[in-house]
PDB file of C-alpha atoms and ligand atoms in Angstrom:
ATOM      1  CA  MET Q   1     -91.261 -13.280 -13.126  1.00  0.00           C
ATOM      2  CA  HIS Q   2     -90.042 -16.721 -11.834  1.00  0.00           C
ATOM      3  CA  LEU Q   3     -86.233 -17.246 -12.937  1.00  0.00           C
ATOM      4  CA  LEU Q   4     -83.658 -19.445 -12.281  1.00  0.00           C
ATOM      5  CA  LEU Q   5     -80.096 -18.365 -12.976  1.00  0.00           C
ATOM      6  CA  VAL Q   6     -77.367 -21.275 -13.248  1.00  0.00           C
ATOM      7  CA  GLY Q   7     -74.023 -21.428 -14.611  1.00  0.00           C
ATOM      8  CA  PRO Q   8     -70.581 -22.331 -13.040  1.00  0.00           C
ATOM      9  CA  PRO Q   9     -69.162 -21.039  -9.723  1.00  0.00           C
ATOM     10  CA  GLY Q  10     -67.948 -17.279 -10.727  1.00  0.00           C
ATOM     11  CA  ALA Q  11     -69.760 -16.916 -13.210  1.00  0.00           C
ATOM     12  CA  GLY Q  12     -71.578 -13.739 -12.908  1.00  0.00           C
ATOM     13  CA  LYS Q  13     -74.852 -15.202 -11.470  1.00  0.00           C
ATOM     14  CA  GLY Q  14     -75.231 -13.364  -8.264  1.00  0.00           C
ATOM     15  CA  THR Q  15     -73.857 -10.338 -10.094  1.00  0.00           C
ATOM     16  CA  GLN Q  16     -77.026 -10.572 -12.279  1.00  0.00           C
ATOM     17  CA  ALA Q  17     -79.493 -11.738  -9.297  1.00  0.00           C
ATOM     18  CA  LYS Q  18     -79.168  -8.492  -7.733  1.00  0.00           C
ATOM     19  CA  ARG Q  19     -79.778  -6.351 -10.879  1.00  0.00           C
ATOM     20  CA  LEU Q  20     -82.543  -8.506 -11.883  1.00  0.00           C
ATOM     21  CA  ALA Q  21     -84.181  -8.161  -8.330  1.00  0.00           C
ATOM     22  CA  LYS Q  22     -83.992  -4.720  -8.244  1.00  0.00           C
ATOM     23  CA  LYS Q  23     -85.273  -4.239 -12.266  1.00  0.00           C
ATOM     24  CA  TYR Q  24     -88.598  -6.531 -11.117  1.00  0.00           C
ATOM     25  CA  SER Q  25     -89.043  -5.911  -7.341  1.00  0.00           C
ATOM     26  CA  ILE Q  26     -88.801  -9.896  -6.768  1.00  0.00           C
ATOM     27  CA  PRO Q  27     -86.917 -11.352  -4.025  1.00  0.00           C
ATOM     28  CA  HIS Q  28     -83.004 -12.736  -5.033  1.00  0.00           C
ATOM     29  CA  VAL Q  29     -82.680 -16.164  -3.007  1.00  0.00           C
ATOM     30  CA  ALA Q  30     -79.442 -17.722  -2.923  1.00  0.00           C
ATOM     31  CA  THR Q  31     -78.713 -20.743  -1.163  1.00  0.00           C
ATOM     32  CA  GLY Q  32     -74.661 -19.921  -0.971  1.00  0.00           C
ATOM     33  CA  ASP Q  33     -75.799 -16.662   0.876  1.00  0.00           C
ATOM     34  CA  ILE Q  34     -78.313 -18.405   3.058  1.00  0.00           C
ATOM     35  CA  PHE Q  35     -75.504 -21.095   4.217  1.00  0.00           C
ATOM     36  CA  ARG Q  36     -73.139 -18.111   4.666  1.00  0.00           C
ATOM     37  CA  GLU Q  37     -75.343 -16.322   7.039  1.00  0.00           C
ATOM     38  CA  ALA Q  38     -76.129 -19.058   8.913  1.00  0.00           C
ATOM     39  CA  ILE Q  39     -72.422 -19.917   9.235  1.00  0.00           C
ATOM     40  CA  LYS Q  40     -71.813 -16.485  10.745  1.00  0.00           C
ATOM     41  CA  ASN Q  41     -74.627 -16.844  12.790  1.00  0.00           C
ATOM     42  CA  GLU Q  42     -73.655 -20.270  14.282  1.00  0.00           C
ATOM     43  CA  THR Q  43     -76.652 -21.985  13.600  1.00  0.00           C
ATOM     44  CA  PRO Q  44     -77.048 -25.892  13.756  1.00  0.00           C
ATOM     45  CA  LEU Q  45     -77.572 -25.454   9.731  1.00  0.00           C
ATOM     46  CA  GLY Q  46     -74.423 -23.047   9.104  1.00  0.00           C
ATOM     47  CA  LYS Q  47     -72.001 -25.382  11.254  1.00  0.00           C
ATOM     48  CA  LYS Q  48     -73.547 -28.652   8.743  1.00  0.00           C
ATOM     49  CA  ALA Q  49     -73.610 -26.701   5.864  1.00  0.00           C
ATOM     50  CA  LYS Q  50     -69.558 -25.673   6.507  1.00  0.00           C
ATOM     51  CA  GLU Q  51     -68.541 -29.216   6.730  1.00  0.00           C
ATOM     52  CA  TYR Q  52     -69.517 -29.439   3.038  1.00  0.00           C
ATOM     53  CA  ILE Q  53     -68.651 -25.715   1.833  1.00  0.00           C
ATOM     54  CA  ASP Q  54     -65.431 -25.707   2.840  1.00  0.00           C
ATOM     55  CA  GLN Q  55     -64.753 -29.239   0.745  1.00  0.00           C
ATOM     56  CA  GLY Q  56     -66.399 -27.637  -2.379  1.00  0.00           C
ATOM     57  CA  LYS Q  57     -68.888 -30.337  -2.451  1.00  0.00           C
ATOM     58  CA  LEU Q  58     -72.695 -29.769  -2.298  1.00  0.00           C
ATOM     59  CA  VAL Q  59     -74.494 -29.379   1.191  1.00  0.00           C
ATOM     60  CA  PRO Q  60     -77.085 -32.956   1.410  1.00  0.00           C
ATOM     61  CA  ASP Q  61     -80.573 -32.437   0.013  1.00  0.00           C
ATOM     62  CA  GLU Q  62     -82.067 -33.443   3.270  1.00  0.00           C
ATOM     63  CA  VAL Q  63     -80.824 -29.813   4.557  1.00  0.00           C
ATOM     64  CA  THR Q  64     -80.996 -27.895   1.030  1.00  0.00           C
ATOM     65  CA  VAL Q  65     -84.093 -28.653  -0.499  1.00  0.00           C
ATOM     66  CA  GLY Q  66     -86.226 -27.957   2.860  1.00  0.00           C
ATOM     67  CA  MET Q  67     -84.567 -24.637   3.275  1.00  0.00           C
ATOM     68  CA  VAL Q  68     -85.329 -23.887  -0.137  1.00  0.00           C
ATOM     69  CA  GLU Q  69     -89.550 -25.144  -0.090  1.00  0.00           C
ATOM     70  CA  GLU Q  70     -89.581 -22.693   3.261  1.00  0.00           C
ATOM     71  CA  ARG Q  71     -88.428 -19.348   1.953  1.00  0.00           C
ATOM     72  CA  LEU Q  72     -90.242 -19.946  -1.588  1.00  0.00           C
ATOM     73  CA  SER Q  73     -93.481 -20.848   0.353  1.00  0.00           C
ATOM     74  CA  ARG Q  74     -93.135 -17.055   2.063  1.00  0.00           C
ATOM     75  CA  ASP Q  75     -95.589 -14.317   0.426  1.00  0.00           C
ATOM     76  CA  ASP Q  76     -92.999 -12.611  -0.979  1.00  0.00           C
ATOM     77  CA  CYS Q  77     -92.363 -14.975  -3.849  1.00  0.00           C
ATOM     78  CA  GLN Q  78     -95.586 -15.429  -5.048  1.00  0.00           C
ATOM     79  CA  LYS Q  79     -94.792 -12.332  -7.549  1.00  0.00           C
ATOM     80  CA  GLY Q  80     -91.728 -13.024  -8.866  1.00  0.00           C
ATOM     81  CA  ILE Q  81     -88.098 -14.904  -7.679  1.00  0.00           C
ATOM     82  CA  ILE Q  82     -84.680 -14.971  -8.966  1.00  0.00           C
ATOM     83  CA  LEU Q  83     -83.442 -18.208  -7.459  1.00  0.00           C
ATOM     84  CA  ASP Q  84     -79.486 -18.300  -7.778  1.00  0.00           C
ATOM     85  CA  GLY Q  85     -77.242 -21.496  -6.418  1.00  0.00           C
ATOM     86  CA  PHE Q  86     -80.451 -23.740  -6.362  1.00  0.00           C
ATOM     87  CA  PRO Q  87     -81.161 -26.472  -8.149  1.00  0.00           C
ATOM     88  CA  ARG Q  88     -77.280 -27.470  -8.257  1.00  0.00           C
ATOM     89  CA  SER Q  89     -78.567 -30.945  -9.298  1.00  0.00           C
ATOM     90  CA  VAL Q  90     -81.197 -32.937 -11.378  1.00  0.00           C
ATOM     91  CA  ASP Q  91     -82.085 -34.648  -8.003  1.00  0.00           C
ATOM     92  CA  GLN Q  92     -82.581 -30.958  -6.993  1.00  0.00           C
ATOM     93  CA  ALA Q  93     -84.401 -29.695  -9.892  1.00  0.00           C
ATOM     94  CA  ASN Q  94     -87.432 -32.503  -9.890  1.00  0.00           C
ATOM     95  CA  ALA Q  95     -87.638 -31.423  -6.030  1.00  0.00           C
ATOM     96  CA  LEU Q  96     -87.781 -27.914  -7.080  1.00  0.00           C
ATOM     97  CA  SER Q  97     -90.513 -28.724  -9.692  1.00  0.00           C
ATOM     98  CA  ASP Q  98     -92.374 -30.560  -6.991  1.00  0.00           C
ATOM     99  CA  ILE Q  99     -92.604 -27.260  -4.808  1.00  0.00           C
ATOM    100  CA  LEU Q 100     -93.434 -25.262  -7.339  1.00  0.00           C
ATOM    101  CA  GLN Q 101     -96.558 -27.526  -8.253  1.00  0.00           C
ATOM    102  CA  ASP Q 102     -97.584 -27.270  -4.721  1.00  0.00           C
ATOM    103  CA  LEU Q 103     -97.467 -23.431  -4.602  1.00  0.00           C
ATOM    104  CA  GLU Q 104     -99.035 -23.064  -8.054  1.00  0.00           C
ATOM    105  CA  LEU Q 105     -96.078 -21.306  -8.952  1.00  0.00           C
ATOM    106  CA  ALA Q 106     -94.617 -21.935 -12.632  1.00  0.00           C
ATOM    107  CA  LEU Q 107     -90.746 -21.275 -14.007  1.00  0.00           C
ATOM    108  CA  ASP Q 108     -90.611 -18.438 -16.756  1.00  0.00           C
ATOM    109  CA  ALA Q 109     -87.094 -19.261 -17.269  1.00  0.00           C
ATOM    110  CA  VAL Q 110     -83.712 -20.826 -16.720  1.00  0.00           C
ATOM    111  CA  VAL Q 111     -81.302 -18.172 -17.779  1.00  0.00           C
ATOM    112  CA  ASN Q 112     -77.428 -20.055 -18.271  1.00  0.00           C
ATOM    113  CA  ILE Q 113     -74.802 -17.773 -17.876  1.00  0.00           C
ATOM    114  CA  ASP Q 114     -72.442 -19.601 -20.260  1.00  0.00           C
ATOM    115  CA  VAL Q 115     -68.637 -18.925 -18.833  1.00  0.00           C
ATOM    116  CA  GLY Q 116     -65.253 -21.120 -19.408  1.00  0.00           C
ATOM    117  CA  ASP Q 117     -63.064 -22.658 -17.211  1.00  0.00           C
ATOM    118  CA  GLU Q 118     -60.314 -20.396 -17.061  1.00  0.00           C
ATOM    119  CA  GLU Q 119     -62.545 -16.810 -16.850  1.00  0.00           C
ATOM    120  CA  VAL Q 120     -63.994 -18.578 -14.307  1.00  0.00           C
ATOM    121  CA  ILE Q 121     -60.628 -19.377 -12.100  1.00  0.00           C
ATOM    122  CA  ASN Q 122     -59.755 -15.637 -12.764  1.00  0.00           C
ATOM    123  CA  ARG Q 123     -63.209 -14.329 -11.341  1.00  0.00           C
ATOM    124  CA  LEU Q 124     -63.359 -16.612  -8.258  1.00  0.00           C
ATOM    125  CA  SER Q 125     -59.974 -15.755  -7.299  1.00  0.00           C
ATOM    126  CA  GLY Q 126     -60.074 -12.472  -7.040  1.00  0.00           C
ATOM    127  CA  ARG Q 127     -63.748 -11.874  -5.651  1.00  0.00           C
ATOM    128  CA  ARG Q 128     -64.420 -10.189  -2.429  1.00  0.00           C
ATOM    129  CA  VAL Q 129     -67.633 -10.498  -0.744  1.00  0.00           C
ATOM    130  CA  CYS Q 130     -69.740  -8.001   1.504  1.00  0.00           C
ATOM    131  CA  SER Q 131     -69.797  -9.316   4.348  1.00  0.00           C
ATOM    132  CA  GLU Q 132     -73.629  -7.481   5.265  1.00  0.00           C
ATOM    133  CA  CYS Q 133     -75.349  -7.874   1.819  1.00  0.00           C
ATOM    134  CA  GLY Q 134     -73.411 -10.442  -0.124  1.00  0.00           C
ATOM    135  CA  ALA Q 135     -72.464  -8.046  -3.187  1.00  0.00           C
ATOM    136  CA  SER Q 136     -69.837  -9.651  -5.647  1.00  0.00           C
ATOM    137  CA  PHE Q 137     -66.740  -7.056  -6.276  1.00  0.00           C
ATOM    138  CA  HIS Q 138     -63.609  -8.274  -7.863  1.00  0.00           C
ATOM    139  CA  VAL Q 139     -60.264  -7.076  -7.144  1.00  0.00           C
ATOM    140  CA  GLU Q 140     -59.453  -6.052 -10.912  1.00  0.00           C
ATOM    141  CA  PHE Q 141     -62.411  -6.640 -13.318  1.00  0.00           C
ATOM    142  CA  ASN Q 142     -64.933  -4.909 -10.683  1.00  0.00           C
ATOM    143  CA  PRO Q 143     -63.394  -3.118  -7.899  1.00  0.00           C
ATOM    144  CA  PRO Q 144     -65.472  -1.318  -4.968  1.00  0.00           C
ATOM    145  CA  GLN Q 145     -64.892   2.462  -5.123  1.00  0.00           C
ATOM    146  CA  ASP Q 146     -63.234   2.203  -1.761  1.00  0.00           C
ATOM    147  CA  ALA Q 147     -60.599  -0.248  -1.419  1.00  0.00           C
ATOM    148  CA  GLY Q 148     -62.556  -3.210   1.112  1.00  0.00           C
ATOM    149  CA  VAL Q 149     -65.427  -1.381   0.912  1.00  0.00           C
ATOM    150  CA  CYS Q 150     -68.942  -2.198  -0.247  1.00  0.00           C
ATOM    151  CA  ASP Q 151     -70.867   0.394  -2.858  1.00  0.00           C
ATOM    152  CA  GLU Q 152     -73.969  -1.045  -2.197  1.00  0.00           C
ATOM    153  CA  CYS Q 153     -73.859  -0.727   1.556  1.00  0.00           C
ATOM    154  CA  GLY Q 154     -70.985   0.471   2.833  1.00  0.00           C
ATOM    155  CA  GLY Q 155     -70.098  -3.342   4.773  1.00  0.00           C
ATOM    156  CA  GLU Q 156     -66.831  -4.740   4.882  1.00  0.00           C
ATOM    157  CA  LEU Q 157     -65.686  -6.670   1.978  1.00  0.00           C
ATOM    158  CA  TYR Q 158     -63.591 -10.383   2.467  1.00  0.00           C
ATOM    159  CA  GLN Q 159     -62.292 -12.915   0.439  1.00  0.00           C
ATOM    160  CA  ARG Q 160     -64.443 -16.498   0.672  1.00  0.00           C
ATOM    161  CA  ASP Q 161     -62.711 -19.124   2.480  1.00  0.00           C
ATOM    162  CA  ASP Q 162     -63.944 -21.628  -0.064  1.00  0.00           C
ATOM    163  CA  ASP Q 163     -62.646 -19.188  -3.267  1.00  0.00           C
ATOM    164  CA  ASN Q 164     -59.163 -20.706  -2.601  1.00  0.00           C
ATOM    165  CA  PRO Q 165     -57.410 -22.739  -5.703  1.00  0.00           C
ATOM    166  CA  GLU Q 166     -57.896 -26.128  -4.033  1.00  0.00           C
ATOM    167  CA  THR Q 167     -61.419 -25.701  -3.517  1.00  0.00           C
ATOM    168  CA  ILE Q 168     -62.444 -23.789  -6.587  1.00  0.00           C
ATOM    169  CA  LYS Q 169     -60.742 -26.482  -8.804  1.00  0.00           C
ATOM    170  CA  GLU Q 170     -63.121 -29.674  -6.209  1.00  0.00           C
ATOM    171  CA  ARG Q 171     -66.179 -26.818  -7.397  1.00  0.00           C
ATOM    172  CA  LEU Q 172     -65.557 -27.438 -10.727  1.00  0.00           C
ATOM    173  CA  VAL Q 173     -65.491 -30.749 -10.729  1.00  0.00           C
ATOM    174  CA  VAL Q 174     -68.916 -30.549  -8.807  1.00  0.00           C
ATOM    175  CA  TYR Q 175     -70.476 -28.703 -11.101  1.00  0.00           C
ATOM    176  CA  SER Q 176     -69.347 -30.135 -13.883  1.00  0.00           C
ATOM    177  CA  GLU Q 177     -70.643 -33.795 -12.819  1.00  0.00           C
ATOM    178  CA  GLN Q 178     -73.346 -32.600 -10.799  1.00  0.00           C
ATOM    179  CA  THR Q 179     -74.784 -29.572 -11.982  1.00  0.00           C
ATOM    180  CA  SER Q 180     -74.167 -28.606 -15.483  1.00  0.00           C
ATOM    181  CA  PRO Q 181     -76.764 -31.785 -16.568  1.00  0.00           C
ATOM    182  CA  LEU Q 182     -79.425 -28.934 -15.890  1.00  0.00           C
ATOM    183  CA  ILE Q 183     -78.301 -27.514 -19.062  1.00  0.00           C
ATOM    184  CA  GLU Q 184     -79.805 -30.301 -20.983  1.00  0.00           C
ATOM    185  CA  TYR Q 185     -82.502 -30.620 -18.426  1.00  0.00           C
ATOM    186  CA  TYR Q 186     -84.183 -27.394 -19.016  1.00  0.00           C
ATOM    187  CA  GLN Q 187     -83.219 -27.093 -22.312  1.00  0.00           C
ATOM    188  CA  GLU Q 188     -85.821 -30.378 -22.978  1.00  0.00           C
ATOM    189  CA  ARG Q 189     -87.975 -28.397 -21.059  1.00  0.00           C
ATOM    190  CA  ASP Q 190     -87.894 -25.288 -23.063  1.00  0.00           C
ATOM    191  CA  LEU Q 191     -86.734 -23.139 -20.664  1.00  0.00           C
ATOM    192  CA  LEU Q 192     -83.067 -22.602 -21.411  1.00  0.00           C
ATOM    193  CA  LEU Q 193     -81.681 -19.528 -22.185  1.00  0.00           C
ATOM    194  CA  VAL Q 194     -78.603 -19.362 -22.706  1.00  0.00           C
ATOM    195  CA  ILE Q 195     -76.133 -15.831 -22.431  1.00  0.00           C
ATOM    196  CA  ASP Q 196     -72.473 -14.803 -23.231  1.00  0.00           C
ATOM    197  CA  GLY Q 197     -71.307 -14.717 -19.722  1.00  0.00           C
ATOM    198  CA  GLU Q 198     -67.576 -13.405 -21.003  1.00  0.00           C
ATOM    199  CA  THR Q 199     -68.568  -9.878 -21.748  1.00  0.00           C
ATOM    200  CA  THR Q 200     -68.748  -6.758 -19.193  1.00  0.00           C
ATOM    201  CA  PRO Q 201     -71.703  -7.201 -16.324  1.00  0.00           C
ATOM    202  CA  GLU Q 202     -73.757  -4.368 -18.403  1.00  0.00           C
ATOM    203  CA  GLN Q 203     -73.644  -6.474 -21.382  1.00  0.00           C
ATOM    204  CA  VAL Q 204     -74.430  -9.509 -20.043  1.00  0.00           C
ATOM    205  CA  PHE Q 205     -77.613  -8.066 -18.110  1.00  0.00           C
ATOM    206  CA  GLU Q 206     -78.887  -6.007 -21.075  1.00  0.00           C
ATOM    207  CA  ARG Q 207     -78.981  -9.115 -22.566  1.00  0.00           C
ATOM    208  CA  ILE Q 208     -80.327 -10.846 -20.187  1.00  0.00           C
ATOM    209  CA  GLU Q 209     -83.444  -8.547 -20.325  1.00  0.00           C
ATOM    210  CA  LYS Q 210     -83.507  -8.942 -24.022  1.00  0.00           C
ATOM    211  CA  GLU Q 211     -84.205 -12.340 -23.773  1.00  0.00           C
ATOM    212  CA  LEU Q 212     -86.593 -11.909 -20.758  1.00  0.00           C
ATOM    213  CA  ASP Q 213     -88.409  -8.945 -22.859  1.00  0.00           C
ATOM    214  CA  ALA Q 214     -89.255 -11.302 -25.404  1.00  0.00           C
ATOM    215  CA  LEU Q 215     -90.899 -14.102 -23.717  1.00  0.00           C
ATOM    216  CA  GLU Q 216     -93.489 -11.609 -22.765  1.00  0.00           C
TER     217      GLU Q 216
HETATM  218  P1  ADP J 301     -70.716 -19.823  -6.300  1.00  0.00           P
HETATM  219  O1  ADP J 301     -70.232 -18.358  -6.085  1.00  0.00           O
HETATM  220  O2  ADP J 301     -69.633 -20.864  -6.762  1.00  0.00           O
HETATM  221  O3  ADP J 301     -71.739 -20.480  -6.834  1.00  0.00           O
HETATM  222  P2  ADP J 301     -72.441 -20.645  -3.997  1.00  0.00           P
HETATM  223  O4  ADP J 301     -72.488 -19.283  -3.005  1.00  0.00           O
HETATM  224  O5  ADP J 301     -73.795 -20.640  -4.887  1.00  0.00           O
HETATM  225  O6  ADP J 301     -71.254 -20.401  -4.874  1.00  0.00           O
HETATM  226  O7  ADP J 301     -72.575 -21.850  -3.103  1.00  0.00           O
HETATM  227  C1  ADP J 301     -71.170 -21.595  -2.450  1.00  0.00           C
HETATM  228  C2  ADP J 301     -71.199 -23.836  -1.713  1.00  0.00           C
HETATM  229  O8  ADP J 301     -72.494 -23.231  -0.876  1.00  0.00           O
HETATM  230  C3  ADP J 301     -71.459 -24.489  -2.767  1.00  0.00           C
HETATM  231  O9  ADP J 301     -69.873 -24.766  -3.084  1.00  0.00           O
HETATM  232  C4  ADP J 301     -72.082 -25.587  -1.926  1.00  0.00           C
HETATM  233  O10 ADP J 301     -71.246 -26.282  -0.765  1.00  0.00           O
HETATM  234  C5  ADP J 301     -72.930 -24.867  -0.847  1.00  0.00           C
HETATM  235  N1  ADP J 301     -74.415 -24.857  -1.664  1.00  0.00           N
HETATM  236  C6  ADP J 301     -75.145 -23.689  -2.542  1.00  0.00           C
HETATM  237  N2  ADP J 301     -76.095 -24.083  -2.995  1.00  0.00           N
HETATM  238  C7  ADP J 301     -76.053 -25.196  -3.226  1.00  0.00           C
HETATM  239  C8  ADP J 301     -77.179 -26.436  -3.310  1.00  0.00           C
HETATM  240  N3  ADP J 301     -78.136 -25.731  -3.950  1.00  0.00           N
HETATM  241  N4  ADP J 301     -76.700 -27.703  -2.548  1.00  0.00           N
HETATM  242  C9  ADP J 301     -75.903 -27.684  -2.411  1.00  0.00           C
HETATM  243  N5  ADP J 301     -75.009 -27.155  -1.928  1.00  0.00           N
HETATM  244  C10 ADP J 301     -74.835 -25.892  -2.041  1.00  0.00           C
HETATM  245  P1  ADP J 302     -71.405 -16.578  -8.723  1.00  0.00           P
HETATM  246  O1  ADP J 302     -72.835 -15.932  -8.399  1.00  0.00           O
HETATM  247  O2  ADP J 302     -72.026 -17.171 -10.691  1.00  0.00           O
HETATM  248  O3  ADP J 302     -70.670 -17.398  -8.023  1.00  0.00           O
HETATM  249  P2  ADP J 302     -70.342 -13.903  -8.654  1.00  0.00           P
HETATM  250  O4  ADP J 302     -71.601 -12.582  -9.104  1.00  0.00           O
HETATM  251  O5  ADP J 302     -70.253 -13.573  -7.287  1.00  0.00           O
HETATM  252  O6  ADP J 302     -70.833 -15.093  -9.931  1.00  0.00           O
HETATM  253  O7  ADP J 302     -68.876 -13.205  -9.521  1.00  0.00           O
HETATM  254  C1  ADP J 302     -67.960 -13.555  -9.838  1.00  0.00           C
HETATM  255  C2  ADP J 302     -66.813 -12.914  -9.618  1.00  0.00           C
HETATM  256  O8  ADP J 302     -66.660 -12.417 -11.005  1.00  0.00           O
HETATM  257  C3  ADP J 302     -66.816 -11.324  -8.720  1.00  0.00           C
HETATM  258  O9  ADP J 302     -65.729 -11.334  -8.526  1.00  0.00           O
HETATM  259  C4  ADP J 302     -67.945 -10.687  -9.588  1.00  0.00           C
HETATM  260  O10 ADP J 302     -67.399  -9.598  -9.094  1.00  0.00           O
HETATM  261  C5  ADP J 302     -67.062 -10.951 -11.161  1.00  0.00           C
HETATM  262  N1  ADP J 302     -67.807 -10.632 -12.501  1.00  0.00           N
HETATM  263  C6  ADP J 302     -69.187 -11.036 -12.225  1.00  0.00           C
HETATM  264  N2  ADP J 302     -69.836 -10.685 -13.684  1.00  0.00           N
HETATM  265  C7  ADP J 302     -68.394 -10.228 -14.303  1.00  0.00           C
HETATM  266  C8  ADP J 302     -68.121 -10.331 -16.136  1.00  0.00           C
HETATM  267  N3  ADP J 302     -69.184  -9.854 -16.460  1.00  0.00           N
HETATM  268  N4  ADP J 302     -67.000  -9.716 -15.798  1.00  0.00           N
HETATM  269  C9  ADP J 302     -65.709 -10.086 -15.030  1.00  0.00           C
HETATM  270  N5  ADP J 302     -65.669 -10.200 -13.896  1.00  0.00           N
HETATM  271  C10 ADP J 302     -67.416 -10.190 -13.562  1.00  0.00           C
HETATM  272 ZN1   ZN J 303     -72.929  -4.431   1.001  1.00  0.00          ZN
END
């Protein structure tokens, strides 16, 4: 199962990707998580990416595409992958198509989690992320059992720097200008599954499962 998850920031891609990765026992590759790990470790990649992430802009393709290519080339991606947060532009989608072709892999589906702006802003404003495993929680919609502590691994939860009102606004502009054309792009290629994302995480997951089961 080789899948992409697309949708605006805060749609619930990470939340669903973690469940799908568990269900299919395949890697969850999230470009945002890779960047945040690099920032935490103060690597050259992290320093470069931080300049853009803090402004809500896309990290340049020279940095991002090579990083994804390296990750997808590893053996664990042969049997499947959940790619979350990449591609984020038509250029990246074309680059991905070349990478997959070189690796003799093909996409099975592109899941578009459809959520409106107002809901996205509410989700991003209350998001808390695990500093260890990247799991997402929400202070109101999906609170952890113990405040500030990850249910999955016990790691400390924090609020992302880019989940502030000003950067959220810019990320939504970037989504609408650069990322949303992917919906048409994958529809034309007959890969798109549209899922209503404005229900509970469990319901969203069930709908994705149903759509994927129908493919097989
Ligand atoms: P979100 O939760 O908003 O979907 P991500 O964790 O996927 O956010 O991404 C956070 C930030 O990392 C983005 O705003 C962008 O700056 C950078 N980023 C993530 N993926 C990509 C990508 N494919 N291309 C360029 N920049 C990216
Ligand atoms: P993305 O990876 O698309 O940026 P996340 O998975 O991090 O999105 O989810 C964004 C925020 O919304 C998190 O706080 C998460 O707990 C919450 N969330 C995810 N799915 C739902 C849902 N179906 N209903 C309400 N809140 C959700
Ligand atoms: Zn955790």
